[in-house]
Coordinates of C-alpha atoms in Angstrom, one line a residue:
X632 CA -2.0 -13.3 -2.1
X633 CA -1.2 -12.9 -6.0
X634 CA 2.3 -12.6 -5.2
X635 CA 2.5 -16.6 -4.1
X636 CA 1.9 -17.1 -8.1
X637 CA 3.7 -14.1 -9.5
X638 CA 7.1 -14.1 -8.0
X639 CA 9.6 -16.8 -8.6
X640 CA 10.7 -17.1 -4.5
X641 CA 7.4 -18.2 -3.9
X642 CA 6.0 -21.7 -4.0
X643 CA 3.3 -21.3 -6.6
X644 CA 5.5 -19.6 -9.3
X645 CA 3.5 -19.8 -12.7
X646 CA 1.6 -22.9 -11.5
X647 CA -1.7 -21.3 -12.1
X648 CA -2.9 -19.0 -15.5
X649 CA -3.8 -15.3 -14.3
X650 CA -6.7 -13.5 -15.4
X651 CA -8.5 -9.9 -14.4
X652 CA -12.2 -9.6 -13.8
X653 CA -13.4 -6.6 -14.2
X654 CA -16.0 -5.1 -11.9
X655 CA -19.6 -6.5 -12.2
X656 CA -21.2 -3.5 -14.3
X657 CA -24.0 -1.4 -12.4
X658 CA -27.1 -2.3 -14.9
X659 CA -26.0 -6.6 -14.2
X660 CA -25.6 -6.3 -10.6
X661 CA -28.7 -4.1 -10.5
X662 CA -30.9 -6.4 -12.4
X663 CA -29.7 -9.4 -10.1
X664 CA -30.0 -8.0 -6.8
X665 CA -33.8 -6.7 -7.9
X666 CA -34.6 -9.3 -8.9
X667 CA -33.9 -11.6 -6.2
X668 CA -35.6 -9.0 -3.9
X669 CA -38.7 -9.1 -6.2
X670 CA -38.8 -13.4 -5.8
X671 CA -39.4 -12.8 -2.3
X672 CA -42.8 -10.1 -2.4
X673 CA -39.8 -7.5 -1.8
X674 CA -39.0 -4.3 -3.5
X675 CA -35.6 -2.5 -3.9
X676 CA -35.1 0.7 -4.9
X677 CA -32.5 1.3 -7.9
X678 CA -31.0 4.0 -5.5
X679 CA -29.6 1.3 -3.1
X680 CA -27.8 -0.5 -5.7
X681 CA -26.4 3.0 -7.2
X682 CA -25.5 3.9 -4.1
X683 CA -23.7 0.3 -2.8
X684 CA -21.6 0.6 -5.6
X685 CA -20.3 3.8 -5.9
X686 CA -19.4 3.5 -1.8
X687 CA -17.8 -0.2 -2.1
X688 CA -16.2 0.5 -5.8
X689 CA -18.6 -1.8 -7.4
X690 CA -16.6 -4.8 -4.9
X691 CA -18.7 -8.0 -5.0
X692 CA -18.3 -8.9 -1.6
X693 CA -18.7 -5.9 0.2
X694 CA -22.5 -5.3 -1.8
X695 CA -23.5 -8.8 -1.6
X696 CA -23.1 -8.4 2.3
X697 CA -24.7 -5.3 2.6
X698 CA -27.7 -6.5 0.2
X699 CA -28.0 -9.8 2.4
X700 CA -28.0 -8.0 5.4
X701 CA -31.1 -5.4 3.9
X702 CA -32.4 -8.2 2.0
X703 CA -33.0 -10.1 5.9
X704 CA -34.1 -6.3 7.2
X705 CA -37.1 -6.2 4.8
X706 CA -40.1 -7.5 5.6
X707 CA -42.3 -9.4 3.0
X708 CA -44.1 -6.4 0.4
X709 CA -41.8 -3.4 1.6
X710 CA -39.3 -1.8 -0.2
X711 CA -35.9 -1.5 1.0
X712 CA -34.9 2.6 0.2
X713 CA -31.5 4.1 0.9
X714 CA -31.9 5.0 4.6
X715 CA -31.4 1.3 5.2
X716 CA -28.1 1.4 3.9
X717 CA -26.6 2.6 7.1
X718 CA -28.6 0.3 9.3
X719 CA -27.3 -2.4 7.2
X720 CA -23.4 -1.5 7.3
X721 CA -23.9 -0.7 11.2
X722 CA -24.8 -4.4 12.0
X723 CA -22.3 -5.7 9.6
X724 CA -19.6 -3.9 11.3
X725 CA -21.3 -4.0 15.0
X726 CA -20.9 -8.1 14.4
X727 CA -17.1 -7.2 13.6
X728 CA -16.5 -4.9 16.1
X729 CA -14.5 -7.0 18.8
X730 CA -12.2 -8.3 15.9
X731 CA -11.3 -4.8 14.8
X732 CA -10.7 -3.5 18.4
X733 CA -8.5 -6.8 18.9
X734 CA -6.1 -5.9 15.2
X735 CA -5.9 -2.3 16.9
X736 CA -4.6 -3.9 20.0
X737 CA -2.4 -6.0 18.4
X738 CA -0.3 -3.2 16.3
X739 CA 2.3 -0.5 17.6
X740 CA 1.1 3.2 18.1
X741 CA 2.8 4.2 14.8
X742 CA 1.6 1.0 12.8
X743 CA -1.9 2.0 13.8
X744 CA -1.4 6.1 13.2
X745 CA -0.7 5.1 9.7
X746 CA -3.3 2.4 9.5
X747 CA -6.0 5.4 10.3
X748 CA -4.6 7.9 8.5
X749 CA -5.0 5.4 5.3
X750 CA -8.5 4.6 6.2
X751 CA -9.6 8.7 6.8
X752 CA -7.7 9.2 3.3
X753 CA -9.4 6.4 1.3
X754 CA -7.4 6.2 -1.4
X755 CA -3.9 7.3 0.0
X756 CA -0.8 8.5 -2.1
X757 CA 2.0 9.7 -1.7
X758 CA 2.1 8.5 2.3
X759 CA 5.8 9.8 2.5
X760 CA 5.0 13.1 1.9
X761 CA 5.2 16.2 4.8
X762 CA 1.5 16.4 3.6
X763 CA 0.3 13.5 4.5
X764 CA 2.1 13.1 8.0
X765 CA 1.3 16.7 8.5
X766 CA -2.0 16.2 7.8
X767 CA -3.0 13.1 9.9
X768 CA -0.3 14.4 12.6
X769 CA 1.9 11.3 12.1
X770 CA 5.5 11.7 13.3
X771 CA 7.7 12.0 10.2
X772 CA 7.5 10.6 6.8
X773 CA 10.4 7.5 8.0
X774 CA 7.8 6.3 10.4
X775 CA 5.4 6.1 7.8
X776 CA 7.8 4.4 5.4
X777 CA 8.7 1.7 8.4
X778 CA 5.5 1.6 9.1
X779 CA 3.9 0.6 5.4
X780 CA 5.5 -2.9 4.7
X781 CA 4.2 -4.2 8.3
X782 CA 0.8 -3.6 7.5
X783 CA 0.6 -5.2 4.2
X784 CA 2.3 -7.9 5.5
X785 CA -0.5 -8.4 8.3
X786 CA -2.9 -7.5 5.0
X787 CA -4.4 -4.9 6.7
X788 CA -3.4 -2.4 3.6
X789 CA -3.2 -2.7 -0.3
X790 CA -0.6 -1.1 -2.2
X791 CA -1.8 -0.8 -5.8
X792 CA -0.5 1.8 -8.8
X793 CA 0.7 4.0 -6.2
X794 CA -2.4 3.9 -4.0
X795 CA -2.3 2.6 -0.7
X796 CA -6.0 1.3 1.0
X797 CA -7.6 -0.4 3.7
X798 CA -7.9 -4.0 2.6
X799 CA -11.0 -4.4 4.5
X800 CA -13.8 -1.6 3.4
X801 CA -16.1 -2.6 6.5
X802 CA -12.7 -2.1 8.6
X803 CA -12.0 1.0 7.1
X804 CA -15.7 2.6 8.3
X805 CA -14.8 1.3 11.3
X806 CA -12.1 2.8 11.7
X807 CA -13.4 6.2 10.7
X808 CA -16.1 5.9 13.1
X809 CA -13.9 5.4 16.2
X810 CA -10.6 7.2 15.3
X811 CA -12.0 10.6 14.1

């Protein structure tokens, strides 16, 4: 997406001023998400919030999710603990399920070899490498290379400081879960 304002090909060129954010840090988003629990009679254990971010990289979206979906799990005066993590994410990605099996459909055999082996390596480098095809049994390192640009052009993968990623964290589990 930041390529429509970074690159001069593209319609956007410098029509916008860039800036990073930096992750939320832990103690903020801990507070926050505590505190809303504790507005509502409902506890949450510091645990669940340590946990959240260390699993989604301390990614806005992908906690706030997760929290709404525990948040809607616990009942009035319980506390919401880190076992209900999992039950959380499950329903998040059950919901999702049919989209995900659909983008599978969609992409060639080798696309979608490459796509999993991304998602089983989290953060991937060095995807070219005898390694890496070795090691998720992918044909040869050219297939990989052919196989890279399609995928971030359909977004399904990042490609960051050398580090290649599932775009979508809740596709990436997914994709764990049924491609093991």
């Amino acid at each position: 997406m930041g390529t429509i304002f970074t690159l001069p090909a593209r319609p956007f060129y410098q029509s916008v001023t860039l800036y990073h954010l930096n992750r939320l840090p832990l103690d903020k988003y801990a507070d926050f998400c505590i505190t809303h629990f504790k507005k509502r009679g409902k506890t949450l254990d510091i645990s669940v919030v340590n946990r959240l971010y260390e699993q989604f990289d301390g990614v806005t979206y992908y906690m706030q999710r997760v929290m709404n979906e525990m948040f809607s799990q616990t009942e009035t005066g319980s506390t919401c603990i880190e076992s209900d993590i999992s039950k959380a994410v499950d329903e998040i990605i059950n919901v999702s399920s049919a989209i995900y099996e659909d983008l599978m459909y969609q992409l060639p055999e080798k696309q979608s070899r490459v796509l999993i082996a991304i998602a089983k390596e989290g953060n991937a480098v060095n995807v070219t490498s005898g390694s890496f095809t070795k090691r998720y049994g992918l044909v040869s390192p050219n297939s990989v290379k052919s196989a890279i640009p399609a995928l971030i052009d359909r977004g399904l993968i990042t490609h960051d400081k050398g580090v290649y990623k599932v775009y979508d964290l809740f596709f990436a589990i997914w994709l764990i879960r049924n491609f093991i």
